[in-house]
């Protein structure tokens, strides 16, 4: 029997507000344990939460950017469960009336090789819990509540994904969108963009959903794809063996390359949800929604299409250049100065991108500014330096912090395009290689590259090949 995987993702995004969602403690990563806490986020009795307006704005922006219907009225609810990182004994979330409903993203499908629409069921707001730190050298666990009360949105997809790759593509696109919106730092390792994957399989052709498991602990795109891939195979093997899939929560262990059972899956009624009596409903009028709609930046899909249509660069290059807002902006600034999108795209996607990746930095955090790169590219465009020398200048700029034109001057790297100077070199080379000249004249035209090589050697690679080549050919008749 052939099986079809069915996948739905729940994605939590930490919002990059200055303060927490229901109190005025700073919502930042990396303060010392329990430093950023107050009676509200510590869950003391008698305190009252007050909603952070900025968090709602960010959540509305995410909803608009994912084609969701922002709801005129949404309601915070208490999700009750007991855990040491949750001092109130409940998490403030949204349940029956979430902030936004029925959106979608267009993703690339590896199955059809075509575009495909993935439904977004809902987006709701909630608070994050604290963190437990288990130290194996100590007989205790620590509780750090700095994260408690950090604003989150949860984006729940429809079970529309059909392969690990589709899930990865959906997630990458969602990540790019929230990063473009600048509402999160999006760091997956630090947990500010987290994904739970729900996976089931069913006989191909069936329209009934199979029993799902939920995989947690997926803190990179690679882990998401590997975890899902592995879970699909595990479920198929179970069924083929005559057993059945148990609904449960599983953990992905990237070292063992396996998922492990963590706990049975709770049902909604286990949480005894009810509207939080301490918070009034959130009302969003058209005026506010429209104001935020106006403020939305150009999103990755739109930008990609503009790059393809207006700047005439290939789809694949546009895809990579728009994969991060920082890189796309770096590219545009640079291409505007150089006035050559193709040259800029080729260069950024080669030398510059590998430098960024090797150092794990975003384009805007690079020590090299777009103006610097533009200087190098302009030098290439004007025929002052060749590609190889340009790479040298680039790494020198990084090491010495000198501007490219300074380096060109200091090191005498400028390409020789002076015809008189080049002619003298060519004459010298031809005079000192009479045998090769004879052979060339007798018909061995391939020797032209030998002469070119000699000229390059003589000029330490600085001769402008576009001028030298015809010069040699002409001199040899
Ligand atoms: P819960 O919090 O109980 O996991 P949610 O509604 O928040 O419930 O999320 C359920 C997620 O699981 C959604 O992304 C949904 O698309 C997905 N899902 C539901 N049923 C299945 C199934 N049988 N197979 C795969 N995914 C599923
Ligand atoms: Zn607080
Ligand atoms: Mg779930």
XYZ file of N, CA and C in Angstrom, residues 216-310:
285
model
N 8.233 17.883 19.012
C 8.743 19.135 19.580
C 10.261 19.153 19.464
N 10.827 20.282 19.922
C 12.288 20.393 19.978
C 12.937 20.514 18.607
N 12.264 21.194 17.711
C 12.801 21.325 16.357
C 13.363 22.736 16.208
N 14.642 22.914 16.566
C 15.127 24.297 16.595
C 16.039 24.700 15.434
N 15.858 24.040 14.299
C 16.472 24.539 13.063
C 15.653 23.982 11.906
N 15.790 24.610 10.731
C 15.036 24.134 9.562
C 15.423 22.696 9.224
N 16.706 22.405 9.402
C 17.185 21.065 9.093
C 16.546 20.034 10.028
N 16.477 20.403 11.329
C 15.848 19.479 12.275
C 14.376 19.253 11.945
N 13.700 20.307 11.492
C 12.286 20.159 11.135
C 12.153 19.142 10.002
N 12.956 19.316 8.957
C 12.833 18.411 7.806
C 13.258 16.987 8.169
N 14.363 16.856 8.882
C 14.814 15.517 9.276
C 13.831 14.845 10.224
N 13.359 15.601 11.197
C 12.428 15.048 12.196
C 11.164 14.530 11.518
N 10.603 15.328 10.610
C 9.362 14.930 9.927
C 9.608 13.696 9.050
N 10.706 13.771 8.284
C 11.059 12.660 7.404
C 11.121 11.351 8.191
N 11.792 11.445 9.321
C 11.970 10.263 10.140
C 10.654 9.781 10.740
N 9.825 10.722 11.161
C 8.550 10.370 11.788
C 7.599 9.710 10.771
N 7.649 10.208 9.534
C 6.822 9.595 8.477
C 7.227 8.125 8.307
N 8.527 7.894 8.218
C 9.027 6.531 8.011
C 8.657 5.634 9.202
N 8.761 6.177 10.409
C 8.443 5.389 11.608
C 6.975 4.962 11.597
N 6.097 5.922 11.245
C 4.664 5.613 11.252
C 4.301 4.585 10.172
N 4.904 4.754 9.001
C 4.610 3.788 7.925
C 5.064 2.382 8.338
N 6.256 2.313 8.933
C 6.779 1.010 9.360
C 5.850 0.365 10.399
N 5.357 1.184 11.340
C 4.443 0.664 12.360
C 3.197 0.048 11.722
N 2.595 0.788 10.796
C 1.345 0.329 10.173
C 1.585 -0.917 9.335
N 2.692 -0.897 8.600
C 3.000 -2.070 7.771
C 3.244 -3.297 8.633
N 3.642 -3.061 9.867
C 3.908 -4.142 10.795
C 2.634 -4.583 11.520
N 1.501 -3.976 11.126
C 0.230 -4.347 11.738
C -0.068 -3.616 13.039
N 0.799 -2.705 13.432
C 0.537 -1.940 14.665
C -0.150 -0.626 14.311
N -0.436 0.188 15.345
C -1.033 1.483 14.998
C -0.316 2.627 15.709
N -0.487 3.821 15.142
C 0.174 5.021 15.661
C -0.592 5.506 16.891
N 0.150 5.847 17.939
C -0.484 6.359 19.151
C -0.385 7.883 19.148
N -1.497 8.556 19.444
C -1.438 10.028 19.518
C -0.613 10.432 20.724
N 0.497 11.112 20.469
C 1.387 11.489 21.561
C 2.310 12.610 21.130
N 3.031 13.151 22.120
C 4.038 14.160 21.833
C 5.387 13.479 21.829
N 6.181 13.730 20.779
C 7.491 13.108 20.681
C 8.574 14.178 20.583
N 9.778 13.794 20.973
C 10.907 14.721 20.925
C 11.872 14.279 19.852
N 12.369 15.249 19.076
C 13.375 14.917 18.051
C 14.758 15.003 18.677
N 15.503 13.918 18.545
C 16.880 13.924 19.010
C 17.817 13.896 17.795
N 18.390 15.066 17.462
C 19.185 15.167 16.237
C 20.480 14.353 16.301
N 20.968 14.049 17.510
C 22.206 13.263 17.616
C 21.931 11.796 17.322
N 20.836 11.282 17.895
C 20.483 9.877 17.641
C 19.693 9.734 16.343
N 19.291 10.875 15.757
C 18.524 10.896 14.521
C 17.231 10.097 14.639
N 16.522 10.339 15.755
C 15.300 9.591 16.057
C 14.328 10.470 16.829
N 13.043 10.132 16.770
C 12.122 10.790 17.698
C 11.862 9.841 18.855
N 11.654 10.418 20.054
C 11.354 9.626 21.241
C 10.040 10.072 21.847
N 9.295 9.127 22.394
C 8.031 9.475 23.023
C 8.297 10.323 24.261
N 7.518 11.418 24.428
C 7.729 12.308 25.562
C 6.563 12.197 26.532
N 5.362 12.294 26.005
C 4.177 12.173 26.856
C 2.960 11.969 25.983
N 1.863 11.501 26.620
C 0.610 11.380 25.882
C 0.132 12.764 25.524
N -0.619 12.862 24.450
C -1.068 14.172 23.989
C -2.284 14.632 24.788
N -2.210 15.892 25.292
C -3.374 16.445 25.994
C -4.447 16.808 24.977
N -5.688 16.821 25.440
C -6.783 17.331 24.617
C -7.131 18.710 25.158
N -7.810 19.520 24.318
C -8.156 20.884 24.738
C -8.888 20.890 26.079
N -9.788 19.889 26.299
C -10.570 19.946 27.542
C -9.703 19.723 28.778
N -8.513 19.125 28.590
C -7.608 18.950 29.728
C -7.156 20.293 30.292
N -7.209 21.325 29.452
C -6.701 22.635 29.879
C -7.770 23.503 30.554
N -9.014 23.049 30.558
C -10.091 23.815 31.195
C -10.004 25.299 30.852
N -9.994 25.584 29.557
C -9.928 26.987 29.106
C -11.141 27.762 29.602
N -10.954 29.015 29.979
C -12.088 29.934 30.154
C -11.586 31.360 29.970
N -12.452 32.294 29.595
C -12.032 33.675 29.330
C -11.390 34.274 30.577
N -10.276 34.986 30.391
C -9.591 35.566 31.537
C -10.371 36.779 32.041
N -10.881 36.710 33.268
C -11.709 37.812 33.773
C -10.915 39.089 34.050
N -9.589 38.997 34.048
C -8.768 40.183 34.323
C -8.513 41.043 33.093
N -8.849 40.545 31.912
C -8.532 41.283 30.682
C -9.792 41.536 29.857
N -9.943 42.757 29.375
C -11.099 43.044 28.517
C -10.834 42.466 27.131
N -11.883 42.228 26.354
C -11.670 41.739 24.989
C -10.847 42.750 24.178
N -10.093 42.245 23.210
C -9.294 43.118 22.338
C -10.179 43.531 21.168
N -10.367 44.840 20.982
C -11.183 45.293 19.856
C -10.311 46.025 18.860
N -10.399 45.612 17.621
C -9.555 46.204 16.586
C -10.467 46.821 15.532
N -10.418 48.132 15.392
C -11.278 48.770 14.377
C -10.553 48.871 13.032
N -11.335 49.200 11.994
C -10.773 49.267 10.637
C -9.643 50.280 10.540
N -9.814 51.381 11.252
C -8.838 52.457 11.171
C -7.453 51.956 11.601
N -7.421 51.257 12.725
C -6.146 50.746 13.243
C -5.555 49.705 12.277
N -6.439 48.821 11.827
C -5.990 47.773 10.907
C -5.417 48.391 9.629
N -6.105 49.400 9.082
C -5.634 50.034 7.842
C -4.318 50.776 8.038
N -4.222 51.401 9.183
C -2.989 52.126 9.490
C -1.798 51.153 9.459
N -1.992 49.984 10.037
C -0.912 48.996 10.067
C -0.664 48.404 8.682
N -1.745 48.253 7.934
C -1.612 47.735 6.560
C -0.710 48.660 5.745
N -0.912 49.968 5.935
C -0.085 50.959 5.234
C 1.384 50.828 5.607
N 1.616 50.444 6.847
C 2.990 50.404 7.352
C 3.747 49.129 6.972
N 3.040 48.146 6.392
C 3.721 46.886 6.063
C 4.843 47.137 5.051
N 6.007 46.556 5.270
C 7.080 46.709 4.290
C 6.818 45.804 3.077
N 7.602 45.984 2.044
C 7.543 45.060 0.912
C 7.953 43.681 1.436
N 7.152 42.656 1.128
C 7.407 41.323 1.679
C 8.242 40.481 0.711
N 8.832 39.385 1.208
C 9.785 38.628 0.389
C 9.273 38.242 -1.011
N 8.013 37.756 -1.095
C 7.470 37.336 -2.398
C 7.425 38.507 -3.374
N 6.887 39.645 -2.894
C 6.759 40.831 -3.749
C 8.128 41.303 -4.205
N 9.043 41.327 -3.235
C 10.378 41.828 -3.556
C 11.049 40.917 -4.571
N 10.875 39.612 -4.380
C 11.472 38.648 -5.300
C 10.957 38.897 -6.720
N 9.635 39.060 -6.848
C 9.068 39.282 -8.183
C 9.553 40.584 -8.801
N 9.713 41.609 -7.968
C 10.212 42.879 -8.495
C 11.653 42.721 -8.980
N 12.456 41.984 -8.227
C 13.847 41.768 -8.644
C 13.893 41.045 -9.995
N 13.011 40.042 -10.144
C 13.004 39.278 -11.392
C 12.535 40.165 -12.554
N 11.422 40.865 -12.336
C 10.812 41.607 -13.445
C 11.511 42.919 -13.764
N 11.929 43.632 -12.731
C 12.498 44.960 -13.003
C 14.010 44.949 -13.095
